mmCIF file of C-alpha atoms in Angstrom:
data_model
loop_
_atom_site.group_PDB
_atom_site.id
_atom_site.type_symbol
_atom_site.label_atom_id
_atom_site.label_comp_id
_atom_site.label_asym_id
_atom_site.label_seq_id
_atom_site.Cartn_x
_atom_site.Cartn_y
_atom_site.Cartn_z
ATOM 1 C CA MET A 1 0.045 0.016 -0.019
ATOM 2 C CA GLU A 2 1.398 3.403 -1.010
ATOM 3 C CA LYS A 3 1.571 5.916 1.784
ATOM 4 C CA ALA A 4 1.091 9.562 1.158
ATOM 5 C CA PHE A 5 3.495 10.621 3.832
ATOM 6 C CA VAL A 6 5.813 8.469 6.024
ATOM 7 C CA TYR A 7 7.174 9.379 9.484
ATOM 8 C CA GLY A 8 8.464 7.515 12.540
ATOM 9 C CA MET A 9 10.518 5.168 10.458
ATOM 10 C CA SER A 10 13.250 5.036 7.787
ATOM 11 C CA VAL A 11 11.899 6.611 4.539
ATOM 12 C CA GLU A 12 12.479 4.771 1.286
ATOM 13 C CA GLY A 13 11.496 4.982 -2.473
ATOM 14 C CA GLU A 14 9.363 7.821 -3.576
ATOM 15 C CA ASN A 15 8.785 8.928 0.084
ATOM 16 C CA PHE A 16 12.409 9.970 0.111
ATOM 17 C CA THR A 17 12.729 13.692 -0.567
ATOM 18 C CA ASP A 18 15.594 15.467 -2.287
ATOM 19 C CA ARG A 19 19.116 14.713 -0.859
ATOM 20 C CA VAL A 20 20.472 14.300 -4.384
ATOM 21 C CA LYS A 21 23.831 16.022 -3.547
ATOM 22 C CA GLU A 22 24.316 14.221 -0.259
ATOM 23 C CA THR A 23 23.231 10.874 -1.676
ATOM 24 C CA LYS A 24 25.741 11.162 -4.515
ATOM 25 C CA ARG A 25 28.623 12.044 -2.261
ATOM 26 C CA LEU A 26 27.849 9.387 0.240
ATOM 27 C CA LYS A 27 27.624 6.679 -2.527
ATOM 28 C CA MET A 28 30.803 7.820 -4.000
ATOM 29 C CA ASP A 29 32.610 7.673 -0.558
ATOM 30 C CA LEU A 30 31.260 4.158 0.209
ATOM 31 C CA GLU A 31 32.181 2.893 -3.205
ATOM 32 C CA ASN A 32 35.687 4.071 -2.833
ATOM 33 C CA GLY A 33 36.178 2.659 0.690
ATOM 34 C CA ILE A 34 36.275 5.962 2.585
ATOM 35 C CA ASN A 35 34.878 5.906 6.195
ATOM 36 C CA VAL A 36 31.992 8.391 6.692
ATOM 37 C CA ILE A 37 30.495 9.862 9.773
ATOM 38 C CA LEU A 38 27.008 11.265 9.377
ATOM 39 C CA VAL A 39 26.069 14.038 11.786
ATOM 40 C CA SER A 40 22.850 16.006 12.003
ATOM 41 C CA PRO A 41 19.987 16.939 14.359
ATOM 42 C CA ARG A 42 17.330 14.332 15.156
ATOM 43 C CA ARG A 43 14.684 13.223 12.589
ATOM 44 C CA ILE A 44 16.577 14.737 9.780
ATOM 45 C CA GLY A 45 16.976 11.531 7.764
ATOM 46 C CA LYS A 46 20.370 9.982 8.386
ATOM 47 C CA SER A 47 18.983 6.346 8.424
ATOM 48 C CA SER A 48 17.000 7.066 5.329
ATOM 49 C CA ILE A 49 19.862 8.333 3.175
ATOM 50 C CA VAL A 50 22.063 5.396 4.188
ATOM 51 C CA ARG A 51 19.488 2.852 3.247
ATOM 52 C CA LYS A 52 18.873 4.698 -0.020
ATOM 53 C CA VAL A 53 22.387 4.606 -0.857
ATOM 54 C CA MET A 54 22.643 0.793 0.139
ATOM 55 C CA LYS A 55 19.876 0.078 -2.394
ATOM 56 C CA GLU A 56 21.677 1.988 -5.135
ATOM 57 C CA MET A 57 24.905 0.035 -4.615
ATOM 58 C CA THR A 58 25.153 -2.267 -7.662
ATOM 59 C CA ASP A 59 28.765 -3.302 -7.671
ATOM 60 C CA PRO A 60 28.868 -7.099 -6.800
ATOM 61 C CA LYS A 61 32.162 -6.691 -5.202
ATOM 62 C CA ILE A 62 30.828 -4.493 -2.465
ATOM 63 C CA LYS A 63 28.540 -5.981 0.354
ATOM 64 C CA MET A 64 26.470 -3.643 2.589
ATOM 65 C CA VAL A 65 25.941 -4.536 6.258
ATOM 66 C CA PHE A 66 23.471 -2.441 8.279
ATOM 67 C CA MET A 67 22.956 -2.623 11.884
ATOM 68 C CA ASP A 68 21.245 -0.524 14.730
ATOM 69 C CA ILE A 69 22.829 -0.721 18.060
ATOM 70 C CA TYR A 70 20.424 1.446 19.999
ATOM 71 C CA ASP A 71 19.735 -1.268 22.542
ATOM 72 C CA CYS A 72 23.377 -2.336 23.068
ATOM 73 C CA ARG A 73 24.341 -1.317 26.567
ATOM 74 C CA SER A 74 27.679 -3.093 26.917
ATOM 75 C CA GLU A 75 30.755 -4.011 24.964
ATOM 76 C CA TYR A 76 29.735 -7.631 24.482
ATOM 77 C CA ASP A 77 26.142 -6.611 23.527
ATOM 78 C CA PHE A 78 27.795 -4.754 20.670
ATOM 79 C CA TYR A 79 30.002 -7.628 19.677
ATOM 80 C CA ASN A 80 27.055 -10.032 19.497
ATOM 81 C CA ARG A 81 25.069 -7.543 17.401
ATOM 82 C CA PHE A 82 28.157 -6.794 15.149
ATOM 83 C CA ALA A 83 28.945 -10.400 14.483
ATOM 84 C CA SER A 84 25.377 -11.724 14.014
ATOM 85 C CA GLU A 85 24.510 -9.068 11.390
ATOM 86 C CA LEU A 86 27.771 -9.738 9.572
ATOM 87 C CA MET A 87 26.940 -13.452 9.512
ATOM 88 C CA LYS A 88 23.432 -12.825 8.242
ATOM 89 C CA GLN A 89 24.007 -10.043 5.785
ATOM 90 C CA THR A 90 27.168 -11.484 4.065
ATOM 91 C CA ALA A 91 25.207 -14.558 3.233
ATOM 92 C CA THR A 92 22.615 -14.964 0.394
ATOM 93 C CA LYS A 93 20.518 -17.727 1.941
ATOM 94 C CA THR A 94 19.623 -18.785 5.423
ATOM 95 C CA GLU A 95 21.619 -22.049 5.271
ATOM 96 C CA GLN A 96 24.698 -20.024 4.382
ATOM 97 C CA VAL A 97 24.440 -18.130 7.621
ATOM 98 C CA ILE A 98 25.276 -21.292 9.540
ATOM 99 C CA ASP A 99 27.978 -22.022 7.045
ATOM 100 C CA ASN A 100 29.365 -18.465 7.894
ATOM 101 C CA VAL A 101 29.318 -19.152 11.579
ATOM 102 C CA LYS A 102 31.006 -22.525 11.196
ATOM 103 C CA LYS A 103 33.616 -20.935 9.047
ATOM 104 C CA PHE A 104 34.287 -17.684 10.906
ATOM 105 C CA LEU A 105 33.247 -18.342 14.401
ATOM 106 C CA ILE A 106 34.083 -22.016 14.841
ATOM 107 C CA ARG A 107 33.864 -21.950 18.655
ATOM 108 C CA LEU A 108 30.183 -21.096 18.696
ATOM 109 C CA THR A 109 26.955 -22.990 18.259
ATOM 110 C CA PRO A 110 24.452 -20.532 16.843
ATOM 111 C CA LYS A 111 20.597 -20.479 17.466
ATOM 112 C CA ILE A 112 18.345 -19.318 14.763
ATOM 113 C CA ALA A 113 14.678 -18.365 15.584
ATOM 114 C CA PHE A 114 12.180 -17.833 12.916
ATOM 115 C CA SER A 115 9.044 -15.583 13.339
ATOM 116 C CA PRO A 116 5.507 -16.999 12.535
ATOM 117 C CA GLU A 117 5.231 -13.966 10.240
ATOM 118 C CA PRO A 118 6.153 -15.149 6.701
ATOM 119 C CA MET A 119 7.816 -11.883 5.813
ATOM 120 C CA SER A 120 9.741 -11.355 9.087
ATOM 121 C CA GLU A 121 13.468 -11.741 9.369
ATOM 122 C CA PHE A 122 14.892 -14.561 11.458
ATOM 123 C CA SER A 123 16.946 -13.804 14.456
ATOM 124 C CA LEU A 124 20.425 -15.148 15.177
ATOM 125 C CA SER A 125 21.919 -15.639 18.745
ATOM 126 C CA LEU A 126 25.604 -16.394 18.902
ATOM 127 C CA GLY A 127 26.295 -16.216 22.746
ATOM 128 C CA ILE A 128 29.658 -14.368 22.265
ATOM 129 C CA THR A 129 31.339 -13.896 25.686
ATOM 130 C CA PRO A 130 34.853 -13.067 26.966
ATOM 131 C CA HIS A 131 35.256 -16.808 27.623
ATOM 132 C CA ASN A 132 34.945 -17.887 23.962
ATOM 133 C CA TYR A 133 36.081 -14.926 21.988
ATOM 134 C CA GLN A 134 38.398 -11.896 22.336
ATOM 135 C CA PRO A 135 37.143 -8.414 21.248
ATOM 136 C CA GLU A 136 39.860 -8.221 18.609
ATOM 137 C CA GLU A 137 38.726 -11.470 17.018
ATOM 138 C CA ILE A 138 35.197 -10.158 16.653
ATOM 139 C CA LEU A 139 36.239 -6.787 15.386
ATOM 140 C CA GLN A 140 38.507 -8.400 12.686
ATOM 141 C CA LEU A 141 35.476 -10.466 11.277
ATOM 142 C CA PRO A 142 34.534 -8.085 8.388
ATOM 143 C CA GLU A 143 38.132 -8.002 7.183
ATOM 144 C CA ILE A 144 38.472 -11.867 7.285
ATOM 145 C CA ILE A 145 34.992 -12.260 5.562
ATOM 146 C CA GLY A 146 35.869 -9.693 2.932
ATOM 147 C CA GLN A 147 39.165 -11.451 2.035
ATOM 148 C CA ALA A 148 37.506 -14.871 2.054
ATOM 149 C CA GLN A 149 34.665 -13.762 -0.273
ATOM 150 C CA GLY A 150 36.786 -11.488 -2.443
ATOM 151 C CA VAL A 151 34.619 -8.455 -1.588
ATOM 152 C CA HIS A 152 34.750 -5.065 0.040
ATOM 153 C CA ILE A 153 32.455 -4.790 3.062
ATOM 154 C CA VAL A 154 30.747 -1.491 4.051
ATOM 155 C CA VAL A 155 29.663 -1.691 7.683
ATOM 156 C CA CYS A 156 26.827 0.863 8.477
ATOM 157 C CA ILE A 157 26.173 1.386 12.224
ATOM 158 C CA ASP A 158 23.127 3.313 13.376
ATOM 159 C CA GLU A 159 22.928 4.857 16.830
ATOM 160 C CA PHE A 160 26.735 4.596 17.153
ATOM 161 C CA GLN A 161 26.699 7.048 19.990
ATOM 162 C CA GLN A 162 25.825 4.180 22.180
ATOM 163 C CA ILE A 163 29.506 3.192 22.145
ATOM 164 C CA GLY A 164 30.233 6.447 23.949
ATOM 165 C CA GLU A 165 27.789 5.625 26.757
ATOM 166 C CA MET A 166 29.065 2.258 27.628
ATOM 167 C CA PRO A 167 31.134 1.391 30.692
ATOM 168 C CA ASP A 168 34.832 1.932 30.113
ATOM 169 C CA THR A 169 34.031 3.620 26.841
ATOM 170 C CA ILE A 170 37.459 5.140 26.073
ATOM 171 C CA THR A 171 39.049 1.619 26.178
ATOM 172 C CA ILE A 172 36.300 0.258 23.884
ATOM 173 C CA GLN A 173 36.741 3.097 21.443
ATOM 174 C CA LYS A 174 40.507 2.552 21.293
ATOM 175 C CA ARG A 175 40.044 -1.136 20.693
ATOM 176 C CA LEU A 176 37.514 -0.420 17.884
ATOM 177 C CA ARG A 177 39.693 2.244 16.331
ATOM 178 C CA GLY A 178 42.797 0.281 16.632
ATOM 179 C CA ILE A 179 41.508 -2.566 14.674
ATOM 180 C CA TRP A 180 39.332 -0.846 12.114
ATOM 181 C CA GLN A 181 41.836 1.682 10.954
ATOM 182 C CA HIS A 182 44.075 -1.085 9.581
ATOM 183 C CA GLN A 183 41.499 -3.014 7.567
ATOM 184 C CA ARG A 184 41.765 -2.925 3.869
ATOM 185 C CA ASN A 185 38.706 -4.844 2.836
ATOM 186 C CA VAL A 186 36.231 -2.923 4.991
ATOM 187 C CA SER A 187 34.968 0.665 5.410
ATOM 188 C CA TYR A 188 32.590 2.162 7.855
ATOM 189 C CA CYS A 189 29.506 4.565 7.851
ATOM 190 C CA LEU A 190 28.814 5.580 11.451
ATOM 191 C CA PHE A 191 25.881 7.771 12.439
ATOM 192 C CA GLY A 192 23.437 8.283 15.328
ATOM 193 C CA SER A 193 20.448 10.378 16.558
ATOM 194 C CA LYS A 194 22.384 12.237 19.359
ATOM 195 C CA LYS A 195 24.200 15.031 17.736
ATOM 196 C CA HIS A 196 26.215 16.352 20.632
ATOM 197 C CA LEU A 197 27.361 12.852 21.427
ATOM 198 C CA MET A 198 28.362 12.083 18.001
ATOM 199 C CA THR A 199 30.201 15.304 17.635
ATOM 200 C CA LYS A 200 32.097 14.610 20.869
ATOM 201 C CA LEU A 201 33.131 11.217 19.644
ATOM 202 C CA PHE A 202 34.461 12.430 16.359
ATOM 203 C CA GLN A 203 35.443 16.050 16.589
ATOM 204 C CA ASN A 204 37.290 16.110 19.951
ATOM 205 C CA ARG A 205 41.056 15.714 19.412
ATOM 206 C CA ARG A 206 41.346 13.722 22.572
ATOM 207 C CA MET A 207 38.968 11.023 21.574
ATOM 208 C CA PRO A 208 40.001 7.826 19.792
ATOM 209 C CA PHE A 209 37.796 8.296 16.889
ATOM 210 C CA TYR A 210 39.057 11.728 15.923
ATOM 211 C CA GLN A 211 39.534 12.105 12.167
ATOM 212 C CA PHE A 212 38.502 8.505 11.590
ATOM 213 C CA GLY A 213 36.642 9.391 8.405
ATOM 214 C CA GLU A 214 34.855 12.048 6.362
ATOM 215 C CA MET A 215 32.515 14.040 8.406
ATOM 216 C CA MET A 216 29.157 14.731 6.539
ATOM 217 C CA PHE A 217 26.706 17.168 8.050
ATOM 218 C CA LEU A 218 23.131 16.743 6.898
ATOM 219 C CA ASP A 219 21.307 20.165 6.692
ATOM 220 C CA LYS A 220 17.523 20.397 6.786
ATOM 221 C CA ILE A 221 15.937 19.791 3.280
ATOM 222 C CA PRO A 222 15.074 23.353 1.914
ATOM 223 C CA THR A 223 11.430 24.391 1.953
ATOM 224 C CA ALA A 224 11.627 24.918 -1.845
ATOM 225 C CA ASP A 225 12.196 21.205 -2.153
ATOM 226 C CA TRP A 226 9.473 20.144 0.263
ATOM 227 C CA VAL A 227 6.704 22.226 -1.299
ATOM 228 C CA PRO A 228 6.360 20.477 -4.664
ATOM 229 C CA PHE A 229 6.665 17.133 -2.882
ATOM 230 C CA ILE A 230 3.809 17.954 -0.452
ATOM 231 C CA CYS A 231 1.619 19.363 -3.164
ATOM 232 C CA SER A 232 2.159 16.260 -5.436
ATOM 233 C CA ARG A 233 1.336 13.940 -2.585
ATOM 234 C CA PHE A 234 -2.001 15.750 -1.924
ATOM 235 C CA GLU A 235 -2.863 15.454 -5.757
ATOM 236 C CA ARG A 236 -2.330 11.777 -5.691
ATOM 237 C CA GLN A 237 -4.864 11.512 -2.997
ATOM 238 C CA GLY A 238 -7.315 13.474 -5.111
ATOM 239 C CA LYS A 239 -6.879 16.596 -2.901
ATOM 240 C CA HIS A 240 -5.358 19.995 -3.366
ATOM 241 C CA ILE A 241 -3.142 22.149 -1.023
ATOM 242 C CA SER A 242 -1.835 25.576 -2.047
ATOM 243 C CA GLU A 243 1.906 26.188 -2.205
ATOM 244 C CA GLU A 244 1.443 28.778 0.579
ATOM 245 C CA LEU A 245 -0.027 26.204 2.974
ATOM 246 C CA ALA A 246 2.545 23.597 1.861
ATOM 247 C CA LYS A 247 5.300 26.202 2.787
ATOM 248 C CA ARG A 248 3.684 26.844 6.185
ATOM 249 C CA ILE A 249 3.810 23.026 6.992
ATOM 250 C CA CYS A 250 7.476 23.214 6.585
ATOM 251 C CA GLU A 251 7.990 26.532 8.367
ATOM 252 C CA THR A 252 5.865 25.473 11.333
ATOM 253 C CA VAL A 253 8.106 22.468 12.158
ATOM 254 C CA GLU A 254 11.356 24.328 10.966
ATOM 255 C CA GLY A 255 12.076 21.893 8.225
ATOM 256 C CA ASN A 256 12.412 18.841 10.431
ATOM 257 C CA SER A 257 11.953 16.046 7.916
ATOM 258 C CA SER A 258 10.004 13.647 10.086
ATOM 259 C CA TYR A 259 7.673 16.280 11.442
ATOM 260 C CA VAL A 260 7.136 17.697 7.954
ATOM 261 C CA GLN A 261 5.800 14.405 6.830
ATOM 262 C CA GLN A 262 3.721 13.936 10.063
ATOM 263 C CA LEU A 263 2.055 17.434 9.871
ATOM 264 C CA ALA A 264 1.382 17.085 6.079
ATOM 265 C CA TRP A 265 -0.278 13.747 6.826
ATOM 266 C CA ASN A 266 -2.380 15.300 9.530
ATOM 267 C CA VAL A 267 -3.441 18.222 7.201
ATOM 268 C CA LEU A 268 -4.175 15.802 4.518
ATOM 269 C CA ALA A 269 -6.485 13.737 6.901
ATOM 270 C CA GLU A 270 -8.367 16.985 7.664
ATOM 271 C CA THR A 271 -8.715 18.044 4.073
ATOM 272 C CA GLU A 272 -11.950 17.130 2.115
ATOM 273 C CA GLN A 273 -10.973 18.575 -1.263
ATOM 274 C CA THR A 274 -8.946 21.747 -0.945
ATOM 275 C CA THR A 275 -6.982 22.513 2.200
ATOM 276 C CA THR A 276 -8.279 25.420 4.191
ATOM 277 C CA GLU A 277 -6.878 27.515 6.958
ATOM 278 C CA GLU A 278 -8.997 25.512 9.301
ATOM 279 C CA ASP A 279 -7.693 22.156 8.108
ATOM 280 C CA PHE A 280 -4.179 23.425 8.624
ATOM 281 C CA CYS A 281 -4.794 24.463 12.145
ATOM 282 C CA CYS A 282 -6.574 21.236 12.931
ATOM 283 C CA GLY A 283 -3.498 19.402 11.467
ATOM 284 C CA VAL A 284 -1.288 21.249 13.893
ATOM 285 C CA ASP A 285 -3.570 20.615 16.801
ATOM 286 C CA ALA A 286 -3.488 16.816 15.985
ATOM 287 C CA LEU A 287 0.398 16.941 15.806
ATOM 288 C CA LEU A 288 0.573 18.522 19.251
ATOM 289 C CA ALA A 289 -1.815 16.042 20.712
ATOM 290 C CA GLN A 290 0.202 13.058 19.263
ATOM 291 C CA CYS A 291 3.419 14.532 20.846
ATOM 292 C CA SER A 292 1.895 15.705 24.146
ATOM 293 C CA ALA A 293 2.554 12.531 26.330
ATOM 294 C CA LEU A 294 6.212 12.519 25.227
ATOM 295 C CA PHE A 295 6.583 16.228 26.044
ATOM 296 C CA GLU A 296 4.943 15.801 29.340
ATOM 297 C CA GLU A 297 7.400 13.045 30.186
ATOM 298 C CA GLN A 298 10.360 15.134 29.190
ATOM 299 C CA LEU A 299 9.344 17.736 31.741
ATOM 300 C CA LYS A 300 9.292 15.422 34.646
ATOM 301 C CA GLY A 301 12.173 15.644 36.908
ATOM 302 C CA LEU A 302 13.392 19.071 35.589
ATOM 303 C CA THR A 303 14.416 21.600 38.026
ATOM 304 C CA GLY A 304 12.784 25.045 38.337
ATOM 305 C CA TYR A 305 15.938 26.576 36.921
ATOM 306 C CA GLN A 306 15.850 24.174 33.849
ATOM 307 C CA LEU A 307 12.250 25.015 33.287
ATOM 308 C CA ASN A 308 12.715 28.727 33.459
ATOM 309 C CA PHE A 309 15.642 28.352 30.971
ATOM 310 C CA ILE A 310 13.259 26.486 28.555
ATOM 311 C CA ARG A 311 10.825 29.297 29.048
ATOM 312 C CA ALA A 312 13.431 31.837 28.076
ATOM 313 C CA LEU A 313 14.161 29.852 24.876
ATOM 314 C CA CYS A 314 10.506 29.885 24.073
ATOM 315 C CA ASP A 315 10.335 33.563 24.505
ATOM 316 C CA GLY A 316 13.104 33.950 21.849
ATOM 317 C CA VAL A 317 16.166 34.255 24.092
ATOM 318 C CA SER A 318 19.041 32.371 22.522
ATOM 319 C CA SER A 319 22.234 33.902 23.962
ATOM 320 C CA ASP A 320 23.656 36.195 26.720
ATOM 321 C CA PHE A 321 21.925 34.049 29.465
ATOM 322 C CA GLY A 322 24.482 35.213 31.939
ATOM 323 C CA SER A 323 23.444 38.991 31.575
ATOM 324 C CA LYS A 324 21.922 40.466 34.701
ATOM 325 C CA ALA A 325 18.683 41.245 32.858
ATOM 326 C CA ILE A 326 18.058 37.700 31.689
ATOM 327 C CA LEU A 327 19.212 36.124 34.972
ATOM 328 C CA GLU A 328 16.735 38.150 36.878
ATOM 329 C CA ASN A 329 13.742 38.136 34.294
ATOM 330 C CA TYR A 330 13.763 34.265 34.181
ATOM 331 C CA ASN A 331 15.115 33.497 37.585
ATOM 332 C CA LEU A 332 18.105 31.415 36.416
ATOM 333 C CA GLY A 333 20.135 31.730 39.594
ATOM 334 C CA SER A 334 23.762 32.801 39.415
ATOM 335 C CA LYS A 335 25.779 33.279 36.201
ATOM 336 C CA SER A 336 27.849 30.129 37.062
ATOM 337 C CA ASN A 337 24.565 28.131 37.203
ATOM 338 C CA ILE A 338 23.920 28.657 33.397
ATOM 339 C CA SER A 339 26.543 26.155 32.393
ATOM 340 C CA ARG A 340 25.155 23.457 34.643
ATOM 341 C CA ILE A 341 21.703 24.117 33.203
ATOM 342 C CA LYS A 342 22.869 23.806 29.618
ATOM 343 C CA THR A 343 24.739 20.628 30.193
ATOM 344 C CA ALA A 344 21.823 19.053 31.986
ATOM 345 C CA LEU A 345 19.336 19.971 29.209
ATOM 346 C CA GLN A 346 21.735 18.948 26.409
ATOM 347 C CA ASN A 347 22.260 15.590 28.053
ATOM 348 C CA LYS A 348 18.428 15.152 28.066
ATOM 349 C CA GLU A 349 18.463 15.963 24.369
ATOM 350 C CA MET A 350 16.255 19.039 24.838
ATOM 351 C CA ILE A 351 18.674 21.726 23.650
ATOM 352 C CA ASP A 352 21.609 22.065 21.291
ATOM 353 C CA PHE A 353 24.087 24.629 20.250
ATOM 354 C CA ASP A 354 24.997 26.427 17.082
ATOM 355 C CA LYS A 355 28.153 28.400 17.882
ATOM 356 C CA ASP A 356 27.061 30.771 20.639
ATOM 357 C CA THR A 357 23.272 30.373 20.041
ATOM 358 C CA VAL A 358 21.233 27.866 22.083
ATOM 359 C CA TYR A 359 18.055 26.496 20.540
ATOM 360 C CA LEU A 360 15.402 23.784 21.510
ATOM 361 C CA GLU A 361 16.145 20.632 19.547
ATOM 362 C CA ASP A 362 12.513 19.758 19.093
ATOM 363 C CA PRO A 363 10.575 22.500 17.093
ATOM 364 C CA VAL A 364 7.224 20.883 17.976
ATOM 365 C CA PHE A 365 7.997 20.928 21.602
ATOM 366 C CA LYS A 366 8.454 24.780 21.471
ATOM 367 C CA ILE A 367 5.041 25.146 19.934
ATOM 368 C CA TRP A 368 3.394 22.738 22.467
ATOM 369 C CA TYR A 369 5.134 24.458 25.468
ATOM 370 C CA LYS A 370 4.013 27.900 24.563
ATOM 371 C CA ARG A 371 0.508 26.885 23.744
ATOM 372 C CA ASN A 372 0.116 25.148 27.052
ATOM 373 C CA ASN A 373 1.829 27.805 29.044
ATOM 374 C CA LYS A 374 3.987 25.261 30.913
ATOM 375 C CA ILE A 375 5.841 27.844 33.005
ATOM 376 C CA LEU A 376 6.326 26.578 36.450
#
């Protein structure tokens, strides 16, 4: 079934909008064995562009491996995910997965579980522990497989910032970098949803992954590219939206890719034939209602100072928080308290920075907060 707009998941096919320049560059880098680190704000489309490039790779001498490590909380959680996805995605048939394990992980007895759903992917459990395999052996797997199969393997790892949150993370990072940087049959595409953590991992000179590969920064898709996409999707559904209202959809959510598609869908659902101002407003109301529970949860546990800081951001303040006027107007405490507030809110993924400017990471949260007058 064709969906008019897609959000909350990786976008593929005709639902993928623009990114022509970035797609071309990423594809060229991966085809030529260059390590790439993708950095951008949340919900901008990192996973989508990687999956798009994966589908466009036609060279039989290149094998793509994609893995999401969001739920990996320890070093060996990662090694099990890393090895299992390599075993599965470098095989062409299920039977070959077992052959891969027997050939490359001879000390293990794998377990394969099949879902009752006919189209669902099977799961592979390897049970890798410090007792049966050393980290270096697992990290060397793609190089060994690449040499054995006569291919170049591109390993794409989503939510890579999880590595930075594991116990003894610096040791783990040194171990990964130490092995991966010497591999000749493998390249890596590393990306994640927490911009500030990814930036810390790859742009801090003191961190092991500094200058590991080419940094690609994904900007927001321009409104000029979104407008014809939105209008065409309405037309496919037998409805019409003006370019002006399509533009307002983008501007309302500040060009955030996922929110653009979500708000466009809400407005489409409200539209009978031609989108009206009322339809647009109802679409915005629906979006805020859909996000309300999440935003309420985010506010739980925030201190009074942190809530006051958010109120200042919603009022348009973006810098000079240490000035006497702003400190007093928003009751932010002492000047030295500002740094602690910023760090705490950034760790909660509520704010981010652009040079000396601070901004709320979620544009819809800002609308919701102001509308609900959540000033405590």
